[in-house]
Tab-separated table of C-alpha atoms and ligand atoms in Angstrom:
chain	number	residue	atom	x	y	z
A	835	MET	CA	-25.529	10.452	-14.561
A	836	SER	CA	-25.763	7.717	-17.172
A	837	ASN	CA	-23.555	4.628	-17.011
A	838	ILE	CA	-20.099	5.896	-18.095
A	839	LEU	CA	-19.184	2.551	-19.602
A	840	ARG	CA	-22.270	1.618	-21.560
A	841	ARG	CA	-23.387	4.951	-23.001
A	842	GLY	CA	-21.276	4.586	-26.187
A	843	ARG	CA	-21.240	1.236	-27.904
A	844	LEU	CA	-24.211	-0.277	-26.133
A	845	GLU	CA	-27.803	0.819	-26.073
A	846	ALA	CA	-29.674	-1.659	-23.903
A	847	ALA	CA	-28.953	-1.757	-20.194
A	848	PRO	CA	-28.554	-5.247	-18.709
A	849	ASP	CA	-31.555	-6.391	-16.724
A	850	GLU	CA	-31.300	-7.193	-13.014
A	851	GLU	CA	-30.508	-10.834	-13.500
A	852	ILE	CA	-27.790	-10.286	-16.105
A	853	LEU	CA	-26.251	-7.619	-13.926
A	854	ARG	CA	-26.210	-9.939	-10.913
A	855	TYR	CA	-24.768	-12.664	-13.127
A	856	THR	CA	-21.973	-10.568	-14.543
A	857	SER	CA	-21.104	-8.168	-11.728
A	858	SER	CA	-18.092	-8.628	-9.461
A	859	MET	CA	-19.066	-5.789	-7.124
A	860	GLU	CA	-19.584	-8.008	-4.045
A	861	ALA	CA	-16.262	-9.827	-4.403
A	862	ASP	CA	-14.578	-6.519	-5.254
A	863	ARG	CA	-14.998	-5.477	-1.618
A	864	TRP	CA	-11.676	-7.297	-1.202
A	865	ILE	CA	-9.926	-4.887	-3.557
A	866	PHE	CA	-11.531	-1.551	-2.667
A	867	TYR	CA	-8.463	-0.077	-0.927
A	868	ALA	CA	-6.116	-1.673	-3.431
A	869	ASP	CA	-8.048	-0.061	-6.291
A	870	ILE	CA	-7.735	3.382	-4.696
A	871	ALA	CA	-3.988	2.844	-4.252
A	872	VAL	CA	-3.661	1.799	-7.899
A	873	ASP	CA	-5.633	4.870	-9.015
A	874	LEU	CA	-3.473	7.155	-6.859
A	875	ALA	CA	-0.204	5.708	-8.170
A	876	HIS	CA	-1.359	5.767	-11.788
A	877	THR	CA	-2.542	9.377	-11.494
A	878	VAL	CA	0.718	10.507	-9.870
A	879	MET	CA	2.664	8.862	-12.687
A	880	LEU	CA	0.419	10.383	-15.409
A	881	LYS	CA	1.209	13.842	-14.067
A	882	GLU	CA	4.923	13.164	-13.749
A	883	GLN	CA	4.973	11.997	-17.360
A	884	GLY	CA	3.142	15.128	-18.478
A	885	ILE	CA	0.152	13.088	-19.656
A	886	ILE	CA	-2.241	14.996	-17.399
A	887	ARG	CA	-1.874	18.505	-16.006
A	888	GLY	CA	-0.831	19.168	-12.399
A	889	GLU	CA	-4.129	20.844	-11.518
A	890	ASP	CA	-6.153	17.918	-12.890
A	891	CYS	CA	-3.922	15.489	-11.024
A	892	SER	CA	-4.497	17.445	-7.818
A	893	LYS	CA	-8.289	17.290	-8.182
A	894	ILE	CA	-8.280	13.589	-9.061
A	895	LEU	CA	-6.089	12.758	-6.061
A	896	SER	CA	-8.324	14.738	-3.681
A	897	GLY	CA	-11.376	13.058	-5.174
A	898	LEU	CA	-9.841	9.610	-4.723
A	899	LEU	CA	-9.001	10.291	-1.083
A	900	LYS	CA	-12.589	11.370	-0.558
A	901	VAL	CA	-13.906	8.198	-2.191
A	902	ARG	CA	-11.631	6.221	0.099
A	903	GLU	CA	-12.932	8.060	3.127
A	904	GLU	CA	-16.560	7.501	2.121
A	905	GLY	CA	-15.914	3.781	1.819
A	906	MET	CA	-17.172	1.066	-0.479
A	907	GLU	CA	-20.803	1.448	0.576
A	908	LYS	CA	-21.082	4.849	-1.121
A	909	LEU	CA	-20.308	3.287	-4.506
A	910	ASP	CA	-23.035	2.499	-7.025
A	911	PHE	CA	-23.500	-1.277	-6.951
A	912	SER	CA	-25.353	-1.301	-10.263
A	913	TYR	CA	-22.003	-1.096	-12.071
A	914	GLU	CA	-20.420	-4.309	-13.268
A	915	ASP	CA	-17.275	-3.884	-11.207
A	916	ILE	CA	-15.531	-1.674	-8.693
A	917	HIS	CA	-13.192	-0.080	-11.211
A	918	ILE	CA	-15.887	1.506	-13.276
A	919	SER	CA	-18.071	2.287	-10.260
A	920	LEU	CA	-15.195	4.053	-8.548
A	921	GLU	CA	-14.310	6.010	-11.668
A	922	SER	CA	-17.930	7.011	-12.037
A	923	ARG	CA	-18.029	8.230	-8.409
A	924	LEU	CA	-14.874	10.242	-9.043
A	925	ILE	CA	-16.366	11.811	-12.168
A	926	ASP	CA	-19.477	12.688	-10.141
A	927	MET	CA	-17.220	14.529	-7.717
A	928	VAL	CA	-14.724	16.303	-9.946
A	929	GLY	CA	-16.450	16.339	-13.340
A	930	GLU	CA	-15.625	14.409	-16.490
A	931	GLU	CA	-13.287	17.109	-17.840
A	932	VAL	CA	-10.920	16.219	-14.986
A	933	GLY	CA	-11.943	12.783	-13.647
A	934	GLY	CA	-12.357	11.431	-17.164
A	935	ARG	CA	-8.574	11.642	-17.612
A	936	MET	CA	-7.619	9.181	-14.879
A	937	HIS	CA	-8.060	6.052	-17.005
A	938	SER	CA	-5.625	7.281	-19.707
A	939	GLY	CA	-3.219	4.543	-20.755
A	940	ARG	CA	-4.931	1.985	-18.583
A	941	SER	CA	-7.421	-0.850	-18.854
A	942	ARG	CA	-9.407	-2.623	-16.211
A	943	ASN	CA	-7.386	-5.656	-17.239
A	944	ASP	CA	-4.069	-4.409	-15.854
A	945	GLU	CA	-5.938	-2.559	-13.125
A	946	VAL	CA	-7.675	-5.626	-11.713
A	947	ALA	CA	-4.565	-7.788	-11.978
A	948	THR	CA	-2.671	-5.161	-9.954
A	949	CYS	CA	-5.441	-4.874	-7.361
A	950	ILE	CA	-5.600	-8.627	-6.823
A	951	ARG	CA	-1.852	-8.810	-6.335
A	952	LEU	CA	-1.887	-5.912	-3.862
A	953	ALA	CA	-4.697	-7.367	-1.779
A	954	LEU	CA	-3.290	-10.879	-1.917
A	955	ARG	CA	0.086	-9.569	-0.812
A	956	ASP	CA	-1.547	-8.339	2.398
A	957	GLU	CA	-3.296	-11.671	2.918
A	958	LEU	CA	0.001	-13.510	2.530
A	959	LEU	CA	1.741	-11.204	4.980
A	960	GLY	CA	-1.065	-11.662	7.503
A	961	LEU	CA	-0.865	-15.412	7.027
A	962	LEU	CA	2.904	-15.386	7.563
A	963	GLU	CA	2.419	-13.589	10.868
A	964	GLU	CA	-0.285	-16.017	11.950
A	965	LEU	CA	1.811	-19.010	10.974
A	966	PHE	CA	4.681	-17.550	12.937
A	967	THR	CA	2.497	-17.353	16.066
A	968	LEU	CA	1.182	-20.874	15.595
A	969	ARG	CA	4.687	-22.275	15.202
A	970	LYS	CA	5.821	-20.365	18.265
A	971	THR	CA	3.012	-21.898	20.308
A	972	PHE	CA	3.853	-25.404	19.094
A	973	LEU	CA	7.515	-24.894	19.966
A	974	ALA	CA	6.655	-23.513	23.417
A	975	LEU	CA	4.446	-26.546	24.090
A	976	ALA	CA	7.183	-28.853	22.848
A	977	GLU	CA	9.688	-27.175	25.215
A	978	LYS	CA	7.366	-28.033	28.093
A	979	HIS	CA	6.926	-31.639	27.084
A	980	THR	CA	10.365	-32.982	26.167
A	981	LYS	CA	9.955	-35.621	28.893
A	982	THR	CA	6.232	-36.249	28.520
A	983	LEU	CA	5.993	-39.842	27.330
A	984	MET	CA	3.374	-40.865	24.825
A	985	PRO	CA	2.790	-43.702	22.407
A	986	GLY	CA	3.802	-43.002	18.817
A	987	PHE	CA	1.585	-44.502	16.130
A	988	THR	CA	1.865	-46.026	12.710
A	989	HIS	CA	-1.356	-47.223	11.070
A	990	LEU	CA	-2.994	-45.669	14.164
A	991	GLN	CA	-1.660	-48.691	16.100
A	992	HIS	CA	0.674	-48.213	19.052
A	993	ALA	CA	4.160	-48.443	17.599
A	994	GLN	CA	6.998	-47.074	19.756
A	995	PRO	CA	7.199	-44.760	22.734
A	996	THR	CA	8.006	-41.153	22.022
A	997	THR	CA	7.423	-37.771	23.638
A	998	LEU	CA	4.759	-35.166	23.188
A	999	ALA	CA	7.541	-32.712	22.259
A	1000	HIS	CA	8.583	-34.979	19.407
A	1001	HIS	CA	5.018	-35.244	18.139
A	1002	LEU	CA	4.188	-31.539	18.375
A	1003	SER	CA	7.467	-30.411	16.866
A	1004	ALA	CA	6.808	-32.712	13.909
A	1005	HIS	CA	3.722	-30.623	13.189
A	1006	GLU	CA	5.790	-27.465	13.600
A	1007	SER	CA	8.243	-28.752	10.995
A	1008	ALA	CA	5.424	-29.185	8.490
A	1009	LEU	CA	4.170	-25.692	9.301
A	1010	SER	CA	7.618	-24.248	8.699
A	1011	ARG	CA	7.540	-25.670	5.172
A	1012	ASP	CA	4.113	-24.094	4.697
A	1013	PHE	CA	5.651	-20.852	5.879
A	1014	ASP	CA	8.455	-21.156	3.316
A	1015	ARG	CA	5.952	-21.894	0.568
A	1016	VAL	CA	3.933	-18.784	1.430
A	1017	LEU	CA	7.109	-16.740	1.368
A	1018	ASP	CA	8.083	-18.203	-1.981
A	1019	ALA	CA	4.639	-17.570	-3.467
A	1020	PHE	CA	4.836	-14.013	-2.124
A	1021	SER	CA	7.836	-13.322	-4.360
A	1022	ARG	CA	5.775	-14.139	-7.453
A	1023	VAL	CA	2.674	-12.288	-6.254
A	1024	ASN	CA	4.685	-9.179	-5.470
A	1025	LEU	CA	5.144	-8.150	-9.135
A	1026	CYS	CA	3.407	-5.289	-10.869
A	1027	PRO	CA	1.263	-5.721	-14.023
A	1028	LEU	CA	0.242	-2.046	-14.188
A	1029	GLY	CA	0.967	-0.329	-17.496
A	1030	ALA	CA	0.097	-3.400	-19.550
A	1031	ALA	CA	-3.263	-1.734	-20.317
A	1032	ALA	CA	-5.665	-4.052	-22.162
A	1033	PHE	CA	-2.766	-6.359	-23.117
A	1034	ALA	CA	-0.758	-4.525	-25.818
A	1035	SER	CA	0.509	-1.804	-23.492
A	1036	THR	CA	-0.129	1.757	-24.647
A	1037	GLY	CA	1.121	4.587	-26.827
A	1038	PHE	CA	1.126	6.934	-23.831
A	1039	SER	CA	4.625	7.264	-22.440
A	1040	LEU	CA	3.885	5.579	-19.131
A	1041	ASN	CA	6.580	5.061	-16.542
A	1042	ARG	CA	5.888	1.510	-15.451
A	1043	LYS	CA	8.839	1.416	-13.081
A	1044	ARG	CA	7.451	4.407	-11.209
A	1045	THR	CA	4.022	2.877	-10.533
A	1046	GLN	CA	5.697	-0.391	-9.579
A	1047	GLU	CA	7.756	1.464	-6.966
A	1048	LEU	CA	4.897	3.642	-5.741
A	1049	LEU	CA	2.913	0.495	-5.044
A	1050	GLY	CA	5.848	-1.197	-3.293
A	1051	PHE	CA	6.164	-4.082	-5.732
A	1052	ALA	CA	9.555	-5.802	-5.888
A	1053	GLY	CA	9.459	-6.095	-9.666
A	1054	MET	CA	7.390	-5.828	-12.821
A	1055	LEU	CA	5.518	-8.356	-14.945
A	1056	GLU	CA	7.153	-7.153	-18.072
A	1057	ASN	CA	5.366	-8.794	-20.969
A	1058	SER	CA	2.145	-6.832	-21.135
A	1059	MET	CA	0.177	-9.758	-22.515
A	1060	ASP	CA	1.344	-12.065	-19.739
A	1061	ALA	CA	0.718	-9.322	-17.172
A	1062	VAL	CA	-3.042	-9.171	-17.784
A	1063	SER	CA	-3.748	-12.789	-18.611
A	1064	SER	CA	-1.827	-14.818	-16.067
A	1065	ARG	CA	-3.458	-16.126	-12.939
A	1066	ASP	CA	-0.897	-18.810	-12.177
A	1067	PHE	CA	-0.059	-16.823	-9.043
A	1068	LEU	CA	-3.595	-17.519	-7.822
A	1069	ILE	CA	-3.249	-21.231	-8.539
A	1070	GLU	CA	0.082	-21.247	-6.755
A	1071	CYS	CA	-1.305	-19.522	-3.663
A	1072	ALA	CA	-4.412	-21.694	-3.623
A	1073	SER	CA	-2.165	-24.725	-3.751
A	1074	VAL	CA	-0.032	-23.420	-0.899
A	1075	PHE	CA	-3.212	-22.719	1.101
A	1076	ALA	CA	-4.591	-26.191	0.363
A	1077	ASN	CA	-1.381	-27.836	1.465
A	1078	LEU	CA	-1.357	-25.850	4.691
A	1079	MET	CA	-5.013	-26.604	5.315
A	1080	ILE	CA	-4.369	-30.304	4.860
A	1081	ASN	CA	-1.620	-30.115	7.467
A	1082	LEU	CA	-4.023	-28.318	9.806
A	1083	SER	CA	-6.734	-30.881	9.183
A	1084	ARG	CA	-4.355	-33.660	10.211
A	1085	MET	CA	-3.709	-31.822	13.480
A	1086	ALA	CA	-7.425	-31.228	13.911
A	1087	GLU	CA	-8.106	-34.924	13.374
A	1088	GLU	CA	-5.648	-35.785	16.133
A	1089	LEU	CA	-7.297	-33.321	18.492
A	1090	VAL	CA	-10.648	-34.999	17.797
A	1091	VAL	CA	-9.238	-38.476	18.393
A	1092	TRP	CA	-7.103	-37.478	21.374
A	1093	SER	CA	-10.050	-35.896	23.153
A	1094	SER	CA	-12.222	-39.020	22.831
A	1095	SER	CA	-12.851	-41.201	25.915
A	1096	GLU	CA	-10.874	-44.008	24.285
A	1097	PHE	CA	-7.715	-41.901	24.046
A	1098	ASN	CA	-8.266	-39.226	26.692
A	1099	PHE	CA	-4.821	-37.732	25.909
A	1100	ILE	CA	-6.091	-34.159	26.088
A	1101	GLU	CA	-9.125	-32.059	26.893
A	1102	LEU	CA	-9.957	-29.119	24.673
A	1103	ASP	CA	-10.861	-25.850	26.324
A	1104	ASP	CA	-14.626	-25.301	26.561
A	1105	THR	CA	-14.371	-22.366	24.136
A	1106	TYR	CA	-13.650	-24.799	21.336
A	1107	ALA	CA	-16.283	-27.362	22.316
A	1108	SER	CA	-20.014	-27.715	21.793
A	1109	THR	CA	-22.556	-29.847	23.530
A	1110	SER	CA	-25.471	-31.923	22.335
A	1111	SER	CA	-29.023	-30.634	22.165
A	1112	ILE	CA	-30.240	-33.959	23.544
A	1113	MET	CA	-27.326	-35.609	25.387
A	1114	PRO	CA	-26.534	-33.238	28.242
A	1115	GLN	CA	-23.247	-34.934	29.148
A	1116	LYS	CA	-21.591	-34.334	25.784
A	1117	LYS	CA	-18.505	-32.234	25.137
A	1118	ASN	CA	-17.880	-32.362	21.414
A	1119	PRO	CA	-14.723	-31.114	19.676
A	1120	ASP	CA	-16.773	-29.217	17.043
A	1121	THR	CA	-14.152	-26.570	16.326
A	1122	ALA	CA	-11.558	-29.184	15.400
A	1123	GLU	CA	-14.140	-31.115	13.360
A	1124	LEU	CA	-15.049	-27.947	11.468
A	1125	MET	CA	-11.400	-27.315	10.740
A	1126	ARG	CA	-11.216	-30.789	9.223
A	1127	GLY	CA	-14.341	-29.964	7.231
A	1128	LYS	CA	-13.251	-26.517	6.091
A	1129	THR	CA	-10.304	-28.144	4.346
A	1130	GLY	CA	-12.847	-28.705	1.590
A	1131	VAL	CA	-13.036	-24.941	1.042
A	1132	ALA	CA	-9.297	-24.728	0.363
A	1133	THR	CA	-9.049	-27.798	-1.835
A	1134	GLY	CA	-12.258	-26.752	-3.605
A	1135	ALA	CA	-10.852	-23.285	-4.313
A	1136	LEU	CA	-7.786	-24.854	-5.880
A	1137	MET	CA	-9.920	-27.127	-8.058
A	1138	SER	CA	-12.101	-24.184	-9.132
A	1139	LEU	CA	-9.083	-22.079	-10.052
A	1140	LEU	CA	-7.492	-24.858	-12.067
A	1141	THR	CA	-10.729	-25.514	-13.902
A	1142	ILE	CA	-11.484	-21.853	-14.614
A	1143	CYS	CA	-8.013	-21.155	-15.985
A	1144	LYS	CA	-7.727	-24.308	-18.062
A	1145	GLY	CA	-7.834	-23.727	-21.815
A	1146	LEU	CA	-8.216	-19.928	-21.675
A	1147	PRO	CA	-6.670	-18.300	-24.727
A	1148	LEU	CA	-4.499	-15.210	-24.290
A	1149	SER	CA	-5.017	-12.582	-23.172
A	1150	TYR	CA	-7.747	-11.334	-20.813
A	1151	ASN	CA	-10.997	-13.270	-20.669
A	1152	ARG	CA	-13.892	-12.424	-18.415
A	1153	ASP	CA	-13.766	-15.986	-17.034
A	1154	LEU	CA	-10.923	-14.660	-14.893
A	1155	GLN	CA	-13.410	-12.724	-12.812
A	1156	GLU	CA	-14.771	-16.072	-11.580
A	1157	ALA	CA	-11.264	-17.113	-10.526
A	1158	THR	CA	-10.606	-14.307	-8.047
A	1159	PRO	CA	-13.230	-14.959	-5.332
A	1160	ASN	CA	-11.807	-18.425	-4.836
A	1161	ILE	CA	-8.563	-17.034	-3.519
A	1162	TRP	CA	-10.339	-14.756	-1.043
A	1163	ARG	CA	-12.538	-17.582	0.220
A	1164	SER	CA	-9.533	-19.803	0.651
A	1165	ALA	CA	-7.331	-17.142	2.267
A	1166	GLU	CA	-10.073	-16.223	4.733
A	1167	THR	CA	-10.685	-19.837	5.742
A	1168	VAL	CA	-7.041	-20.781	5.992
A	1169	ARG	CA	-6.037	-17.713	7.981
A	1170	ALA	CA	-8.885	-18.206	10.447
A	1171	SER	CA	-7.955	-21.869	10.769
A	1172	VAL	CA	-4.357	-21.010	11.624
A	1173	ARG	CA	-5.525	-18.588	14.322
A	1174	VAL	CA	-8.054	-21.029	15.739
A	1175	MET	CA	-5.564	-23.905	15.771
A	1176	GLU	CA	-3.167	-21.708	17.701
A	1177	GLY	CA	-5.753	-21.040	20.398
A	1178	MET	CA	-6.895	-24.638	20.526
A	1179	ALA	CA	-3.369	-25.951	20.976
A	1180	ARG	CA	-2.369	-23.279	23.481
A	1181	THR	CA	-5.369	-23.847	25.746
A	1182	MET	CA	-5.757	-27.628	25.571
A	1183	LYS	CA	-5.242	-29.568	28.791
A	1184	VAL	CA	-2.684	-32.346	28.398
A	1185	HIS	CA	-3.101	-35.567	30.421
A	1186	PRO	CA	0.531	-36.660	30.980
A	1187	ASP	CA	-0.382	-39.646	33.165
A	1188	VAL	CA	-2.621	-41.159	30.517
A	1189	LEU	CA	-0.019	-40.486	27.841
A	1190	ALA	CA	2.737	-42.104	29.918
A	1191	ALA	CA	0.624	-45.139	30.771
A	1192	GLN	CA	-0.347	-45.581	27.136
A	1193	SER	CA	3.228	-45.188	25.942
A	1194	VAL	CA	3.950	-48.864	26.654
A	1195	THR	CA	0.550	-50.327	25.791
A	1196	GLY	CA	0.755	-52.756	22.900
A	1197	PHE	CA	4.384	-53.789	23.509
A	1198	THR	CA	5.715	-50.523	22.022
A	1199	THR	CA	9.179	-51.351	23.367
A	1200	ALA	CA	9.478	-54.412	21.098
A	1201	THR	CA	11.800	-52.672	18.624
A	1202	GLU	CA	14.199	-51.650	21.369
A	1203	LEU	CA	14.181	-55.198	22.745
A	1204	ALA	CA	15.103	-56.594	19.327
A	1205	ASP	CA	17.790	-53.888	18.930
A	1206	THR	CA	19.156	-54.818	22.382
A	1207	PHE	CA	19.461	-58.488	21.320
A	1208	VAL	CA	21.452	-57.347	18.276
A	1209	ARG	CA	23.729	-55.010	20.203
A	1210	GLU	CA	24.322	-57.280	23.203
A	1211	THR	CA	24.411	-60.750	21.640
A	1212	GLY	CA	25.526	-60.074	18.076
A	1213	ILE	CA	22.626	-61.928	16.398
A	1214	PRO	CA	21.324	-60.439	13.097
A	1215	PHE	CA	18.451	-57.964	13.343
A	1216	ARG	CA	16.169	-60.168	11.225
A	1217	THR	CA	16.618	-63.039	13.697
A	1218	ALA	CA	15.984	-60.718	16.640
A	1219	HIS	CA	12.844	-59.477	14.847
A	1220	GLN	CA	11.582	-63.049	14.629
A	1221	LEU	CA	12.375	-63.793	18.283
A	1222	VAL	CA	10.571	-60.705	19.559
A	1223	GLY	CA	7.702	-61.357	17.142
A	1224	VAL	CA	7.186	-64.773	18.715
A	1225	LEU	CA	7.402	-63.170	22.172
A	1226	ALA	CA	4.744	-60.639	21.164
A	1227	ARG	CA	2.194	-63.410	20.495
A	1228	ASP	CA	2.019	-63.763	24.251
A	1229	SER	CA	0.455	-60.839	26.054
A	1230	GLU	CA	2.592	-61.288	29.181
A	1231	LYS	CA	5.609	-59.142	29.876
A	1232	PRO	CA	8.753	-60.771	28.402
A	1233	THR	CA	11.259	-62.235	30.848
A	1234	LEU	CA	14.817	-63.408	30.224
A	1235	GLU	CA	13.662	-66.959	30.872
A	1236	LYS	CA	10.957	-66.692	28.224
A	1237	ILE	CA	13.365	-65.091	25.757
A	1238	ASP	CA	15.850	-67.881	26.262
A	1239	SER	CA	13.296	-70.614	25.754
A	1240	ILE	CA	12.198	-69.081	22.435
A	1241	ALA	CA	15.821	-68.535	21.396
A	1242	GLU	CA	16.536	-72.197	22.094
A	1243	VAL	CA	13.833	-73.153	19.591
A	1244	VAL	CA	14.611	-70.521	16.946
A	1245	LEU	CA	18.404	-70.268	17.297
A	1246	GLY	CA	19.304	-73.471	19.024
A	1247	GLU	CA	20.950	-71.511	21.870
A	1248	SER	CA	19.953	-69.147	24.661
A	1249	LEU	CA	20.635	-65.430	24.545
A	1250	SER	CA	21.897	-65.465	28.162
A	1251	ASP	CA	24.721	-67.638	26.890
A	1252	ARG	CA	25.488	-64.842	24.433
A	1253	GLY	CA	25.616	-62.236	27.214
A	1254	LEU	CA	22.009	-60.994	27.595
A	1255	THR	CA	21.117	-60.093	31.195
A	1256	GLU	CA	17.879	-59.357	33.106
A	1257	LYS	CA	19.010	-55.734	33.471
A	1258	MET	CA	19.404	-55.319	29.717
A	1259	VAL	CA	15.912	-56.694	29.158
A	1260	ARG	CA	14.463	-54.444	31.851
A	1261	GLU	CA	16.106	-51.384	30.344
A	1262	ALA	CA	14.908	-52.213	26.854
A	1263	LEU	CA	11.358	-52.473	28.149
A	1264	ASN	CA	11.549	-49.179	29.994
A	1265	PRO	CA	10.061	-46.366	27.878
A	1266	VAL	CA	12.247	-43.697	29.481
A	1267	SER	CA	15.552	-45.392	28.679
A	1268	ASN	CA	14.054	-46.326	25.302
A	1269	ILE	CA	13.625	-42.686	24.439
A	1270	GLU	CA	16.930	-41.611	25.939
A	1271	ARG	CA	18.661	-43.936	23.499
A	1272	ARG	CA	16.996	-42.330	20.497
A	1273	LYS	CA	19.388	-39.452	20.265
A	1274	VAL	CA	20.303	-39.507	16.572
A	1275	PRO	CA	19.466	-36.135	14.935
A	1276	GLY	CA	15.714	-35.630	14.994
A	1277	GLY	CA	15.071	-38.352	17.549
A	1278	PRO	CA	12.951	-37.917	20.712
A	1279	ALA	CA	15.761	-38.210	23.316
A	1280	PRO	CA	15.212	-35.170	25.574
A	1281	GLU	CA	18.761	-33.823	25.099
A	1282	GLU	CA	18.500	-34.192	21.314
A	1283	MET	CA	15.036	-32.603	21.412
A	1284	GLN	CA	16.493	-29.627	23.288
A	1285	ARG	CA	19.112	-29.162	20.585
A	1286	TYR	CA	16.516	-29.529	17.851
A	1287	LEU	CA	14.070	-27.115	19.473
A	1288	GLY	CA	16.858	-24.563	19.876
A	1289	LYS	CA	17.517	-24.766	16.154
A	1290	ARG	CA	13.809	-24.466	15.310
A	1291	GLN	CA	13.570	-21.446	17.576
A	1292	ALA	CA	16.499	-19.800	15.785
A	1293	ASP	CA	14.872	-20.498	12.406
A	1294	LEU	CA	11.651	-19.006	13.675
A	1295	GLU	CA	13.446	-15.831	14.715
A	1296	LEU	CA	14.953	-15.515	11.248
A	1297	ASN	CA	11.482	-15.904	9.785
A	1298	GLU	CA	10.230	-13.158	12.076
A	1299	GLN	CA	12.865	-10.821	10.622
A	1300	GLU	CA	11.878	-11.793	7.088
A	1301	ILE	CA	8.277	-10.832	7.817
A	1302	ALA	CA	9.377	-7.509	9.297
A	1303	THR	CA	11.528	-6.705	6.254
A	1304	LEU	CA	8.674	-7.375	3.838
A	1305	LYS	CA	6.240	-5.372	5.932
A	1306	ASP	CA	8.639	-2.467	6.204
A	1307	SER	CA	9.192	-2.208	2.478
A	1308	ILE	CA	5.459	-2.273	1.776
A	1309	ASP	CA	4.613	0.167	4.578
A	1310	SER	CA	7.288	2.627	3.529
A	1311	ALA	CA	6.195	2.461	-0.118
A	1312	PHE	CA	2.649	3.252	0.973
A	1313	GLU	CA	3.791	6.121	3.185
A	1314	ASN	CA	5.799	7.458	0.303
A	1315	LEU	CA	2.799	7.173	-2.041
A	1316	LEU	CA	0.672	9.144	0.411
A	1317	SER	CA	3.296	11.847	0.839
A	1318	VAL	CA	3.670	12.245	-2.945
A	1319	VAL	CA	-0.126	12.429	-3.159
A	1320	GLU	CA	-0.174	15.138	-0.479
A	1321	GLU	CA	2.485	17.108	-2.355
A	1322	TYR	CA	0.708	16.894	-5.727
A	1323	ARG	CA	-2.614	17.814	-4.219
A	1324	LYS	CA	-1.155	21.254	-3.545
A	1325	ASP	CA	-0.630	21.910	-7.277
B	880	LIG	N1	-14.218	-7.381	-12.836
B	880	LIG	C1	-13.238	-7.748	-13.799
B	880	LIG	C2	-12.399	-8.915	-13.332
B	880	LIG	O1	-12.410	-9.202	-12.168
B	880	LIG	C3	-12.355	-6.581	-14.069
B	880	LIG	C4	-11.724	-6.564	-15.424
B	880	LIG	C5	-12.770	-6.331	-16.446
B	880	LIG	N2	-12.214	-6.264	-17.746
B	880	LIG	C6	-12.940	-6.361	-18.883
B	880	LIG	N3	-12.301	-6.304	-19.989
B	880	LIG	N4	-14.225	-6.520	-18.840
B	880	LIG	O2	-11.749	-9.571	-14.101
């Protein structure tokens, strides 16, 4: 059969190169099932509104289910997009007298916008589940390591002792904000543009609310011009993905550094490592390096989307076709990265002895020593800061005697005279008592960490319920759509 789209207005067929240049068929693999769902819902609604006859509806629905069963590969890839290729396949099956009625009151503009939102909705739900699992793993690891000492860093210099639980749960906190952002973006993706037609809606008496509900959308993009022309939801999601990916890349960077001989804090499982083709001894953290590198895919997708959408006049412009693949590329990369990070973190071997030994390297207890001077002798913090700073010039372990001799010079009196004892100094220099003292909310003291982790766990459980609720409403809408389809096929 001749091309159902080009046989009217146009005479010349595009040559191979122009077709390759203009076609979205390859990227449309992402929306194959969504497109069938949109066709089913639209057809059901057309019949209910009396726009098409029951017997035509029945044949179209059966045809669509058959196309779905045959799969994407059976479609003609010489069409410029999936919508027209799918319609053409349907017309091949049921004839134009019937199949030619499906596109009544519809344009590919509202159709594609609906398909993208449907498919993206699934990606977001999948991502929420994966983020949930990753956060759970981080929290479980943190639970195990509330007493595992490690050095905390600022400027990548040893700064103060902390615990591995504190460090890992910091990453989990960032991930929970990513989770919230995905959830928030979901609420703006989960809106239905269908019924907007080309942009000016239609004179057919469509029931937009009905298709919205059949497709399980929480609401409608009402203004029909906005419905077909807006892609801000793609920019928003790409930005959420980029932010998440940047958080993951920071974790990946730490895994690379921590597994080096210099740090030796952890060893990655062999699954995530590669070796050298020339240096047989090497165990390289390639998976973590690639995660750092793949961040470019997510930030690049965001840049592409911003650039493609900039300056586009209302309403639909074909430029928008170039926007869509960016979101799929980004979603695929980010979701895989979340899964891989989960496995990497879960299977890594922690070296607690190295971490504990390193927790005091570089006089990390200096802050606590200065704080002890303030608390026990009543001198101002700034003065204590100076005293300990002078002490730190010397690489030897500070003693009360040494402290007093510096205090004599700086203050004109010894700190022992103001009540400082050897025991107080010893305690301040001990990383365990150091950490135990840091029990303000969010601090690394093991008892405070336990409280904090309990709260994170409770939040995570709430998030799990939120995912289930969203999934349920989408699944039940889809089940309902299929049962209505089954019923109308009998007509
Ligand atoms: N493949 C197109 C896209 O992704 C579908 C919409 C085509 N609409 C049109 N008026 N040519 O945007």
